[in-house]
mmCIF file of C-alpha atoms in Angstrom:
data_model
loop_
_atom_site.group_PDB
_atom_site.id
_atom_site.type_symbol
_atom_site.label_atom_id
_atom_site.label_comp_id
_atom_site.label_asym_id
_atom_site.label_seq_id
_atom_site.Cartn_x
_atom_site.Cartn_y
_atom_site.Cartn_z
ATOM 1 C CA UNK F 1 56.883 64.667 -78.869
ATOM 2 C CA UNK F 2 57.665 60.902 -79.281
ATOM 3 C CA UNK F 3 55.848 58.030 -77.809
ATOM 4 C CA UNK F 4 56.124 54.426 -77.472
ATOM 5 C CA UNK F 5 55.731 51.475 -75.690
ATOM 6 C CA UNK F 6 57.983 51.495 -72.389
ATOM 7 C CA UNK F 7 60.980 48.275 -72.413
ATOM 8 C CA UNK F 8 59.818 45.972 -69.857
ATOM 9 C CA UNK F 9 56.270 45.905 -70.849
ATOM 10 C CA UNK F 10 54.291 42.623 -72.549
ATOM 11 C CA UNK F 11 51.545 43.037 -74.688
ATOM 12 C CA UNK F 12 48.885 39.929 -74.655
ATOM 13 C CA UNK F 13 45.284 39.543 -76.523
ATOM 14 C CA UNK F 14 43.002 37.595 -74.915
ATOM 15 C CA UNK F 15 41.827 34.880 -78.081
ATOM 16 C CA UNK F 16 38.100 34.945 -76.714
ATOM 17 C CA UNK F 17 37.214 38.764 -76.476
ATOM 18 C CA UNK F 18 38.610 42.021 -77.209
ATOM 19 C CA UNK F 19 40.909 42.228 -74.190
ATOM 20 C CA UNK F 20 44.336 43.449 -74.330
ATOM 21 C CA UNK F 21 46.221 42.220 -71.161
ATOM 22 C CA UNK F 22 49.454 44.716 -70.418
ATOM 23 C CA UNK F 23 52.528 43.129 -68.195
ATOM 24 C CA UNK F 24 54.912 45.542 -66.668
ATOM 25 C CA UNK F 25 57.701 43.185 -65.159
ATOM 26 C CA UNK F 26 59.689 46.280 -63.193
ATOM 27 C CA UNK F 27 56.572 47.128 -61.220
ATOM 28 C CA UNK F 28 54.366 43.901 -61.354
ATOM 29 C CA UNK F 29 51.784 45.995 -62.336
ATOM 30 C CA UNK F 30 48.953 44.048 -64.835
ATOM 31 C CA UNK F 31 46.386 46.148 -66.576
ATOM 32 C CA UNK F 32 43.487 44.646 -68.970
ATOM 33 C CA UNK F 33 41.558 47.069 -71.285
ATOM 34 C CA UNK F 34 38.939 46.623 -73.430
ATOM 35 C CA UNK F 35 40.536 47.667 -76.870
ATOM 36 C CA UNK F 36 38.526 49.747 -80.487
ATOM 37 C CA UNK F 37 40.199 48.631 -83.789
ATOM 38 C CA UNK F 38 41.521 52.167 -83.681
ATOM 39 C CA UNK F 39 43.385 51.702 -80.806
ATOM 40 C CA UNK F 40 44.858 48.302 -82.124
ATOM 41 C CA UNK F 41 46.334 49.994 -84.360
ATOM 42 C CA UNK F 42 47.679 52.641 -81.942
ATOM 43 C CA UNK F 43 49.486 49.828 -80.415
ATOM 44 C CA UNK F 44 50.994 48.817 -83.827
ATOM 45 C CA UNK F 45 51.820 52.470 -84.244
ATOM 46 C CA UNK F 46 53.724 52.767 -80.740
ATOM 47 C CA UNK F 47 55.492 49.613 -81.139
ATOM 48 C CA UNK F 48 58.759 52.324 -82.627
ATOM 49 C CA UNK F 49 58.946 55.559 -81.939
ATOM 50 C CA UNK F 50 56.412 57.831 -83.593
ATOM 51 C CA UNK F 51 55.317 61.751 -82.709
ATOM 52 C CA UNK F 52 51.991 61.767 -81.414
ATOM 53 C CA UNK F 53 50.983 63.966 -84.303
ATOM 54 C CA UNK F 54 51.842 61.268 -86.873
ATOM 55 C CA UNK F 55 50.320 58.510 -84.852
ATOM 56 C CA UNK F 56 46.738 60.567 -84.649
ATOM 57 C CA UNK F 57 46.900 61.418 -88.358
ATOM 58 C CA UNK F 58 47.557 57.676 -89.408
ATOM 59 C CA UNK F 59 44.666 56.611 -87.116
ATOM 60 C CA UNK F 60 42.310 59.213 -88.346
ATOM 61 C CA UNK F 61 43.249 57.990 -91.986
ATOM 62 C CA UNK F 62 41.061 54.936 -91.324
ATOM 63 C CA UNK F 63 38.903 56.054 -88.756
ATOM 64 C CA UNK F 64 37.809 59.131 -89.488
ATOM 65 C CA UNK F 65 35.732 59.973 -86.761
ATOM 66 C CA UNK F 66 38.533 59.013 -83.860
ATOM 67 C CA UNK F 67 38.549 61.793 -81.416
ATOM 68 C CA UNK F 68 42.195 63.519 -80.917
ATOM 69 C CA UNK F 69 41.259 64.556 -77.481
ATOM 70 C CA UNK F 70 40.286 61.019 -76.538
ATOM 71 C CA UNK F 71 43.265 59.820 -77.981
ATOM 72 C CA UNK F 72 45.610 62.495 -75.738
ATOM 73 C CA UNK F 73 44.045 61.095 -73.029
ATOM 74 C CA UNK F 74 44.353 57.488 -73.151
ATOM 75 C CA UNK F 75 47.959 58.557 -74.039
ATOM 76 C CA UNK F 76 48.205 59.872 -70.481
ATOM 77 C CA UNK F 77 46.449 57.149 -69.026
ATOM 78 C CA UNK F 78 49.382 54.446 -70.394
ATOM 79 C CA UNK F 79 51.756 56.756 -69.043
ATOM 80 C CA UNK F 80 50.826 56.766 -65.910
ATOM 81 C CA UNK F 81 49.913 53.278 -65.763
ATOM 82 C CA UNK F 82 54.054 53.375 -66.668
ATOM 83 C CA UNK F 83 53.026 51.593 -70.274
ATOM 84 C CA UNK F 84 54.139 54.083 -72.590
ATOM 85 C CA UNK F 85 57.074 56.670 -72.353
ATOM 86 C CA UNK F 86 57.828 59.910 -73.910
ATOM 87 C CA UNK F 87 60.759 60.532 -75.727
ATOM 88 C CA UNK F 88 62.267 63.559 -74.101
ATOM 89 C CA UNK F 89 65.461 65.809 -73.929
ATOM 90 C CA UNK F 90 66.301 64.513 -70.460
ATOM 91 C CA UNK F 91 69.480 63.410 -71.535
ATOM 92 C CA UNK F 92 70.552 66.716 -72.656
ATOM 93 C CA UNK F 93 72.823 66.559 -69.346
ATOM 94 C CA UNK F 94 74.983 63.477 -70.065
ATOM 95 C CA UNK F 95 77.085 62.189 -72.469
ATOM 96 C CA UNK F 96 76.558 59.610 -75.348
ATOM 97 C CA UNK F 97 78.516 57.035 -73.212
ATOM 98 C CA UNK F 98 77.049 58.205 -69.711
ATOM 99 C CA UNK F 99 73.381 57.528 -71.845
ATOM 100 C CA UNK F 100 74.650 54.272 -73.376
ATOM 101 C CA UNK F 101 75.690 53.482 -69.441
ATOM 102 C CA UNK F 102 73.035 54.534 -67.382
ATOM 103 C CA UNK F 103 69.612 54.182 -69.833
ATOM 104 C CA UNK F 104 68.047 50.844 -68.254
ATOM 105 C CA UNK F 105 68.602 52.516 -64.542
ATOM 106 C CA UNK F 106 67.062 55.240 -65.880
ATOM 107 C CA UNK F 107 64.379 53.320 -67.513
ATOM 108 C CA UNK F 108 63.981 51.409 -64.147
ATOM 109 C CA UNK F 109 63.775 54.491 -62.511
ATOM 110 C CA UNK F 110 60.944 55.506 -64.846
ATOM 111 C CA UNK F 111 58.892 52.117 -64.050
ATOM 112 C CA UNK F 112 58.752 53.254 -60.911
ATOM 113 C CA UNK F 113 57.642 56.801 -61.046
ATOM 114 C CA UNK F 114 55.369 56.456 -64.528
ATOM 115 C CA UNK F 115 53.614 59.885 -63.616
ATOM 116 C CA UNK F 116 57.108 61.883 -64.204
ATOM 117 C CA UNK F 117 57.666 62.672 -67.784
ATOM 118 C CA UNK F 118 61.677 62.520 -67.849
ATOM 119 C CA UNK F 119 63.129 59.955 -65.557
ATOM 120 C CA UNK F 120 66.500 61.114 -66.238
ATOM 121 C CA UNK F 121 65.901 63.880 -63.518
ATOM 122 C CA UNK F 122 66.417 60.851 -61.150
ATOM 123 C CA UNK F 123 69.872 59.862 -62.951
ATOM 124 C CA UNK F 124 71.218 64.274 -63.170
ATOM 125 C CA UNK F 125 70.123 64.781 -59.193
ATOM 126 C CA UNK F 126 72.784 61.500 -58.530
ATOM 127 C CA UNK F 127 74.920 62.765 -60.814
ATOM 128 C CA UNK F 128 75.033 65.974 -59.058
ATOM 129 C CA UNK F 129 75.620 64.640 -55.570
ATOM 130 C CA UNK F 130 78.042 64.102 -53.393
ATOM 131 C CA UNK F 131 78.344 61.445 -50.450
ATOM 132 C CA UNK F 132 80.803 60.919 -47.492
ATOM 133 C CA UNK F 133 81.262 56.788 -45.948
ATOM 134 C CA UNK F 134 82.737 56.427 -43.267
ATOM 135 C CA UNK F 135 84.569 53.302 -43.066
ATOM 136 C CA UNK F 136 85.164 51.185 -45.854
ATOM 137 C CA UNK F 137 85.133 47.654 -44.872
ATOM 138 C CA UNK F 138 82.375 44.787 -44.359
ATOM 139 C CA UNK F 139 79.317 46.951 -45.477
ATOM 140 C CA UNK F 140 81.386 50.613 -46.888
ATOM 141 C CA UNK F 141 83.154 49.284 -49.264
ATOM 142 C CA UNK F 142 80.021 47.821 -50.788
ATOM 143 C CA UNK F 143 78.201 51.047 -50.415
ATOM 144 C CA UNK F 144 80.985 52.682 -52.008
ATOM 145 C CA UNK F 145 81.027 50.190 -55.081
ATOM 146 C CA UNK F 146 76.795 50.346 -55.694
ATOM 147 C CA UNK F 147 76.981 53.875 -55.598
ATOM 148 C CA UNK F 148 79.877 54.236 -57.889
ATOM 149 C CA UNK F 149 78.486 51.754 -60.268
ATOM 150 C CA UNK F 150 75.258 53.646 -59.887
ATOM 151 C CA UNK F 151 76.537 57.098 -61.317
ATOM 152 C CA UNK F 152 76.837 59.299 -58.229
ATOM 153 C CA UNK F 153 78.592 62.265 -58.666
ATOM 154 C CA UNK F 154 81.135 62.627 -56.163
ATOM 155 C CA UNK F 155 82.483 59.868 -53.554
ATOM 156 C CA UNK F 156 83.961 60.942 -50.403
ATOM 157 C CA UNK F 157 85.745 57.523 -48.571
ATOM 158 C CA UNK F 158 87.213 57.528 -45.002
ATOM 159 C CA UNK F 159 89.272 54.972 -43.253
ATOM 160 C CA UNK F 160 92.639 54.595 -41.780
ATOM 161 C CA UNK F 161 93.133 50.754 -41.911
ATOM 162 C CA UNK F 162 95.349 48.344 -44.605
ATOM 163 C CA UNK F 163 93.932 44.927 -46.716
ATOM 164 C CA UNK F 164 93.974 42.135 -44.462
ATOM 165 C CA UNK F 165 93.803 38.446 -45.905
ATOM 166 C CA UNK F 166 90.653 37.893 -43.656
ATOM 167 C CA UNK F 167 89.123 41.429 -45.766
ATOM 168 C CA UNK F 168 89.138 38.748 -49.044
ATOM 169 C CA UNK F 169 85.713 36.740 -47.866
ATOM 170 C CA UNK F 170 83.459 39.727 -47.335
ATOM 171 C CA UNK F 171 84.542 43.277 -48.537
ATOM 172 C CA UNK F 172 84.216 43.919 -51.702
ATOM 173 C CA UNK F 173 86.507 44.825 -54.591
ATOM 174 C CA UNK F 174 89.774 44.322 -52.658
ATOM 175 C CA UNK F 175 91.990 41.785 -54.165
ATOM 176 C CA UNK F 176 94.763 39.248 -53.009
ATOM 177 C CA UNK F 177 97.502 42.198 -55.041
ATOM 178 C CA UNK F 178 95.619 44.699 -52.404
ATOM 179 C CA UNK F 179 97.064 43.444 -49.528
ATOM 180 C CA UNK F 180 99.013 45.137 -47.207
ATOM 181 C CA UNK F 181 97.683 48.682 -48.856
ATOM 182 C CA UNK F 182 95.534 51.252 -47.653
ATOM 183 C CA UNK F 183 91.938 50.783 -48.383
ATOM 184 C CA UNK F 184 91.282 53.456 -48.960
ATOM 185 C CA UNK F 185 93.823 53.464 -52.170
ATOM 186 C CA UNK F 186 93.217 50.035 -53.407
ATOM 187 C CA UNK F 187 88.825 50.732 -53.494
ATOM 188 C CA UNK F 188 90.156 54.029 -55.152
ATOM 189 C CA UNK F 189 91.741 52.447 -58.077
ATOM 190 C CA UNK F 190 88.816 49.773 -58.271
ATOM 191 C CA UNK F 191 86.426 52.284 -58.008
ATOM 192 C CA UNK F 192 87.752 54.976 -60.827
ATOM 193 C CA UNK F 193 88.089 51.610 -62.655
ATOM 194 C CA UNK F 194 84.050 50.628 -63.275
ATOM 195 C CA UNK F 195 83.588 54.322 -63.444
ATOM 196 C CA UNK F 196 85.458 56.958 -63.910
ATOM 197 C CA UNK F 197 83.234 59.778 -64.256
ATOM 198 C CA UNK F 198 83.086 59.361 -60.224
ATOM 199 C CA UNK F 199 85.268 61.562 -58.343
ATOM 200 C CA UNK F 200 86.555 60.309 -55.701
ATOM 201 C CA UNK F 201 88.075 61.668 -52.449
ATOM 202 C CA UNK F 202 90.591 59.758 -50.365
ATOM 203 C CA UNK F 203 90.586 60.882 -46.757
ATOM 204 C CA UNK F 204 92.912 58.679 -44.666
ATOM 205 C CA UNK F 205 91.811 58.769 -41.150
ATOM 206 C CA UNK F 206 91.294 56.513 -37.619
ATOM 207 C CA UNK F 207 87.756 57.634 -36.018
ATOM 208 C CA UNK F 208 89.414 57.903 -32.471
ATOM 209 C CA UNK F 209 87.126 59.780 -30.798
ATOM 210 C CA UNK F 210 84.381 62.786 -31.371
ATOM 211 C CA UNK F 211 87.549 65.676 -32.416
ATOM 212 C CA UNK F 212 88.304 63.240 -35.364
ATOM 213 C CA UNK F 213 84.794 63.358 -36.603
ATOM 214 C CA UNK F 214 85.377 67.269 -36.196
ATOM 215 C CA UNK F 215 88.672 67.237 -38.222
ATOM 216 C CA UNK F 216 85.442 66.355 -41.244
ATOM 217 C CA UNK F 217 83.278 69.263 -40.530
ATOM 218 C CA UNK F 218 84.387 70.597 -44.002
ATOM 219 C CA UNK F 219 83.597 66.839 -46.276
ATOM 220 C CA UNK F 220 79.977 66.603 -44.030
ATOM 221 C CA UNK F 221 79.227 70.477 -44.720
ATOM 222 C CA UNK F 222 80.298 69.715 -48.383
ATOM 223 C CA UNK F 223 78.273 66.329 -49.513
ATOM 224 C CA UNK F 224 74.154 65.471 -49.512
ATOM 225 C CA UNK F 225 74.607 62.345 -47.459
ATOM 226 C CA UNK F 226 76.359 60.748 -44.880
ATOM 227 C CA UNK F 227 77.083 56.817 -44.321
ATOM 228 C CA UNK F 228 78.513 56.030 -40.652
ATOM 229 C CA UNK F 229 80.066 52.303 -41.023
ATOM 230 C CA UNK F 230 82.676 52.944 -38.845
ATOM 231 C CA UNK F 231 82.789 50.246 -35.570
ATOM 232 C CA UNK F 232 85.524 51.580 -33.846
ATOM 233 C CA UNK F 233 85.198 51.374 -31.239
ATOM 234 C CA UNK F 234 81.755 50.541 -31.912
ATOM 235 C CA UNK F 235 78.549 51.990 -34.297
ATOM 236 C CA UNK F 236 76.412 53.156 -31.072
ATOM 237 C CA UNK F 237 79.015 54.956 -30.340
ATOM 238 C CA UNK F 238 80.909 56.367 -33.745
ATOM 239 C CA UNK F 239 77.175 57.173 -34.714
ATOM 240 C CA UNK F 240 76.637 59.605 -31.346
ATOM 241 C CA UNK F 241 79.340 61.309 -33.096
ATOM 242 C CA UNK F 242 78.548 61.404 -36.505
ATOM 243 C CA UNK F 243 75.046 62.438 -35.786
ATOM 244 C CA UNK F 244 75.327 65.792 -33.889
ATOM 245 C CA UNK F 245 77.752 66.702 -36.531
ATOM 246 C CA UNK F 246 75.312 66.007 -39.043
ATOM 247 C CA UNK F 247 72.057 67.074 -37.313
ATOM 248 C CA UNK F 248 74.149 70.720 -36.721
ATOM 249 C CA UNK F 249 74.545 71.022 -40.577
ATOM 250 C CA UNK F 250 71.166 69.712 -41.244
ATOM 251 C CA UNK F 251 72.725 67.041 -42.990
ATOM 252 C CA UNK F 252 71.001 63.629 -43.941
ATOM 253 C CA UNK F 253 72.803 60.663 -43.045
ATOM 254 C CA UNK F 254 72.365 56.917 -42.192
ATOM 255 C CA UNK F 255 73.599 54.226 -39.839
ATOM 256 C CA UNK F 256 75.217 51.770 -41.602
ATOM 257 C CA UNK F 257 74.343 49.430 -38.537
ATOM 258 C CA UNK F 258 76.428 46.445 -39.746
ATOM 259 C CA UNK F 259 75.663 42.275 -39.180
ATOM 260 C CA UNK F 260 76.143 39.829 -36.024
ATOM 261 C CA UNK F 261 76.103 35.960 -36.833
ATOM 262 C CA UNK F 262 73.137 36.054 -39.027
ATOM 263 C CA UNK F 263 71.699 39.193 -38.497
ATOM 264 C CA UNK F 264 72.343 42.336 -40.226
ATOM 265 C CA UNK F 265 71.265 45.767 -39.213
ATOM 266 C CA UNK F 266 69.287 48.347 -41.502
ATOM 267 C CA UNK F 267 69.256 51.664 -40.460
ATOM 268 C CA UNK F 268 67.768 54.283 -39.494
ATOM 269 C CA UNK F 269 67.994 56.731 -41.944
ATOM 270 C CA UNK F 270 68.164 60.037 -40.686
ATOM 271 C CA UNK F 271 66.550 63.455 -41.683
ATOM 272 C CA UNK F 272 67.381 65.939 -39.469
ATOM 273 C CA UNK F 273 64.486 67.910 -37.224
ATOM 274 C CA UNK F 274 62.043 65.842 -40.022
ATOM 275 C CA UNK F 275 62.452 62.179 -38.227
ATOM 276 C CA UNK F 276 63.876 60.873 -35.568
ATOM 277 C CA UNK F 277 67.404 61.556 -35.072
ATOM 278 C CA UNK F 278 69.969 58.946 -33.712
ATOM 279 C CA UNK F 279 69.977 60.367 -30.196
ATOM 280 C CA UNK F 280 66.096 59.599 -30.034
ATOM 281 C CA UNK F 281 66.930 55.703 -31.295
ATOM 282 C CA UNK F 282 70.333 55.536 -28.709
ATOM 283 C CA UNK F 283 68.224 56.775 -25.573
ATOM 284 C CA UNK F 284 65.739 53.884 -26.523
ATOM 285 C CA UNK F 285 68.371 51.512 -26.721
ATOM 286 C CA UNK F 286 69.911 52.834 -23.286
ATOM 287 C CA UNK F 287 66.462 52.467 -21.631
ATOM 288 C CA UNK F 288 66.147 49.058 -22.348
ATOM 289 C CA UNK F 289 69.840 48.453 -20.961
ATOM 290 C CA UNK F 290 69.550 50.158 -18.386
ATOM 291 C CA UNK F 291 66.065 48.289 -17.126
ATOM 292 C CA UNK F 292 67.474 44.746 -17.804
ATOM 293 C CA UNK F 293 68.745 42.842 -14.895
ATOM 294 C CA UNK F 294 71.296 41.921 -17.048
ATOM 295 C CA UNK F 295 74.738 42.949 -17.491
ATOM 296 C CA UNK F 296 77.506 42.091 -19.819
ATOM 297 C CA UNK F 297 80.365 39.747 -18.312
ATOM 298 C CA UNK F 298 82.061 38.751 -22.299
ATOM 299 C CA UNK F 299 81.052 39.973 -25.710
ATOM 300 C CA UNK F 300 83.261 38.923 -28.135
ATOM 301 C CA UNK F 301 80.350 40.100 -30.598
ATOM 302 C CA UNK F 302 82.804 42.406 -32.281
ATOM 303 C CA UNK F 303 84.874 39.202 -33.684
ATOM 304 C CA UNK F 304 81.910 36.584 -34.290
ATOM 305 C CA UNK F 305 81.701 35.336 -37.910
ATOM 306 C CA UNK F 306 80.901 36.698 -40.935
ATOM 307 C CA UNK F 307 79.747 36.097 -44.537
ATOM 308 C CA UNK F 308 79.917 38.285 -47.736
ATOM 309 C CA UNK F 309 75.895 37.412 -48.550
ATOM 310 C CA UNK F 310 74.999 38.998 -45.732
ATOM 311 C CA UNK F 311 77.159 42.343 -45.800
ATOM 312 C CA UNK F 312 76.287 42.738 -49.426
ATOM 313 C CA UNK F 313 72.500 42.248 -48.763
ATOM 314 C CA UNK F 314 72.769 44.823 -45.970
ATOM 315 C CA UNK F 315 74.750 47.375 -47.957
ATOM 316 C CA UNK F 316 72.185 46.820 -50.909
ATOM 317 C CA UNK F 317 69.247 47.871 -48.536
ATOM 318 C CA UNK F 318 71.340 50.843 -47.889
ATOM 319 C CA UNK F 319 72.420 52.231 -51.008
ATOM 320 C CA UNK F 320 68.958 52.034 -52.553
ATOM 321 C CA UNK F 321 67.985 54.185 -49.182
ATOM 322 C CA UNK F 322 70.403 56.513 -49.684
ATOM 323 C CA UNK F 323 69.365 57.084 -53.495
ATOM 324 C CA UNK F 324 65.908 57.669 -52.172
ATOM 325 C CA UNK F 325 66.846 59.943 -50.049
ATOM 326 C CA UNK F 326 69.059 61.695 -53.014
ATOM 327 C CA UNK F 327 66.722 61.641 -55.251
ATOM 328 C CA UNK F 328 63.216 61.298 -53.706
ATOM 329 C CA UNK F 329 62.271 58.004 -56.282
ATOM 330 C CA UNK F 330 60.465 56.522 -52.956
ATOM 331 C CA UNK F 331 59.598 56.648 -49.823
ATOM 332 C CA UNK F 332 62.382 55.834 -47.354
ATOM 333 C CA UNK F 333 61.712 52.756 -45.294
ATOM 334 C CA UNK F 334 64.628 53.430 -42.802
ATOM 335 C CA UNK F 335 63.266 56.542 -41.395
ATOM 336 C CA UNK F 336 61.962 56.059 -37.580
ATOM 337 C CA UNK F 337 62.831 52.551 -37.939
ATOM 338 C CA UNK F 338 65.497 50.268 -38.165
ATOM 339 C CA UNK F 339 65.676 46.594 -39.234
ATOM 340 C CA UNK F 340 67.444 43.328 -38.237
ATOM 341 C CA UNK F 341 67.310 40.746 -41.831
ATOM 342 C CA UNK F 342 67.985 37.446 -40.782
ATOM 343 C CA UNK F 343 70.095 36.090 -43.443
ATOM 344 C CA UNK F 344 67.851 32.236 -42.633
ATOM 345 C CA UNK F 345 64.527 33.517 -43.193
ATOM 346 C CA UNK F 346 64.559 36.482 -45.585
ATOM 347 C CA UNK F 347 62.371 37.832 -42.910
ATOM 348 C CA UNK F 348 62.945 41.615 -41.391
ATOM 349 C CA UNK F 349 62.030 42.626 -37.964
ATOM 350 C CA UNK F 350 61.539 46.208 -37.546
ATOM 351 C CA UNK F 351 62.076 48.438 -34.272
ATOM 352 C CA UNK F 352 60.003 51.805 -34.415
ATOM 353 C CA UNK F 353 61.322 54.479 -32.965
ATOM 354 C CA UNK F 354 59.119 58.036 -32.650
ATOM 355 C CA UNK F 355 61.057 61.583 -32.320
ATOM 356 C CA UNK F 356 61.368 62.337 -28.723
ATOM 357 C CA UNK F 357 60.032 65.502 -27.431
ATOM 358 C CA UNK F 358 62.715 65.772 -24.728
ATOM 359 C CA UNK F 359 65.584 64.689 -26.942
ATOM 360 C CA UNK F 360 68.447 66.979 -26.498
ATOM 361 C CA UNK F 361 69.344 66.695 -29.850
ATOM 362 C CA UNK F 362 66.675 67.191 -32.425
ATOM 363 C CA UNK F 363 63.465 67.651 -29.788
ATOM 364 C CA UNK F 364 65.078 70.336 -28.035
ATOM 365 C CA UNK F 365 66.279 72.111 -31.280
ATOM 366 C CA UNK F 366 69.795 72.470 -29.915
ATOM 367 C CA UNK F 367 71.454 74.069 -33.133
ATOM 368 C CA UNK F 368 68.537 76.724 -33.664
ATOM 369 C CA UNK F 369 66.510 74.672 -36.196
ATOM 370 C CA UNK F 370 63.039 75.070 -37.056
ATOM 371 C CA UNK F 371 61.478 71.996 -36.067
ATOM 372 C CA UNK F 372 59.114 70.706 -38.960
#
């Protein structure tokens, strides 16, 4: 098997002692070793791609008494450390232009996860899944680009509604040519445009009321994750919908939330009878209307202003969620939780939410799951 030193990775020598000084800009990560002569020349081995086997017998040609089994070891040690990579067969599963595409994601991917030996796992379980957005405007459509753009296998997009002038300053992809067309037709053509190894399904549809989330039993049954960013006639209550639909098909899925003024909403991500489910986060939010001594007179929240920074931060946040929760390449930080980013401060306040006991929806077990 090939080794070498990962992309991404300096290599500095400390002029007053023996000190090797290794810079991993992915991960941050800055290691400092002591370093043998044998092992400088291990690095000037592993600067290309060499087989282990040829690297120990060049080493061994000068220092005869270098230890193989000390030298699979440090071997193991740089990997995991996420300095030095094996050449594997992970790519077995894509083509030479999906490779050419997709190898610094991968390679990204790797920096992350140094323990696993072939980081293109991460890359074949996107490639291999399927998700469903609901709604493609302010945050979806950005979703729905990331994802693409990020290799997933098979994109599901719902909405009902046409380009709009006022779409231009926020939603992506859509063009001044778009308008007047169905969204869901114009991010289709974009879409199949950066890549067309995506399929992508067109379902054109106006989230009404719960029966219309219903009529897409068959798409939630069919994909890994579902993305609620529908606001009609508002996410609180689109996502009551969306979640007992999912939680009965033990599907994962996450509230797209959305933005107001300057604050945009992250999460929660959902997995069902594992976290807490929507109806545990909406009863919260219920309590603390319900106990305030005020009550709404006006909200024209629903038309306030909006900027394309913020909906593209937001939808960022979420796409790298839901790739985690694809592909397992970290931990979630959506799950019992969801965040407001203020777009001013960079800063993220989070609202913890614990699964409720009594909740009739993932507490009480109401579609015969085993609670875990």
């Amino acid at each position: 098997m090939k080794i070498y030193i990962k992309n991404g990775v300096s290599i500095l020598r400390d002029k007053k002692n023996a000190n090797i000084h290794f810079s991993i800009s992915t991960s941050g990560v800055h290691k400092i070793y002591s370093v043998s002569d044998e092992y400088l020349l291990f690095l000037d081995l592993v600067q290309s791609e060499h087989e282990t086997d040829v690297i120990y017998d060049e080493i061994v040609k000068k220092y005869p008494e270098f230890q193989k089994l000390e030298f699979l070891e440090t071997i193991e040690e740089l990997r995991n450390e996420g300095i030095l990579a094996y050449e594997t067969s992970g790519s077995y599963d894509f083509s030479d232009h999906e490779i050419d595409r997709y190898k610094r994601q991968v390679d990204f991917f790797g920096d992350l996860n140094p323990h696993i030996i072939n980081s293109w796992e991460f890359q074949k379980k996107l490639k291999e899944s399927a998700v469903l957005i609901i709604g493609v405007g302010g945050l979806g459509s950005w979703i729905a680009q990331l994802l693409t753009m990020m290799g997933i296998g098979k994109l599901v997009i719902c909405d009902f509604d046409f380009v709009e002038e006022h779409n231009l300053t926020r939603q992506t992809l859509y063009d001044v040519n778009d308008i007047g067309s169905s969204k869901i037709d114009a991010l289709g053509k974009k879409l199949f445009l950066i890549n067309n190894n995506v399929l992508i399904e067109k379902i054109d549809k106006k989230i009404k009321n719960k029966d219309d989330i219903y009529d897409l039993t068959n798409q939630i049954k069919s994909v890994d994750v579902v993305i609620n960013c529908a606001d009609f006639p508002d996410i609180n209550t689109t996502s009551n919908w969306i979640s007992e639909l999912c939680m009965k098909y033990n599907k994962k899925h996450i509230i797209g939330g959305g933005y107001n003024g300057h604050t945009g909403l992250i999460g929660p991500s959902i997995i069902p009878y594992k976290s807490a489910c929507w109806k545990c986060f909406d009863k919260k939010y219920l309590q603390n209307v319900n106990s305030s001594d005020l009550e709404v007179m006006i909200n024209t929240r629903k038309s306030a202003g909006a900027v394309s920074i913020l909906s593209s931060i937001v939808a960022s946040i979420q796409t790298w969620e839901c790739v985690k929760l694809i592909t397992g390449i970290g931990d979630v930080q959506t799950l019992n939780r969801k965040g407001f980013f203020d777009i001013n401060t960079f800063e993220i306040e989070w609202e913890e939410i614990d699964r409720l006991d009594n909740c009739e929806l993932c507490g009480g077990n109401k579609y015969g799951r085993i609670n875990k």
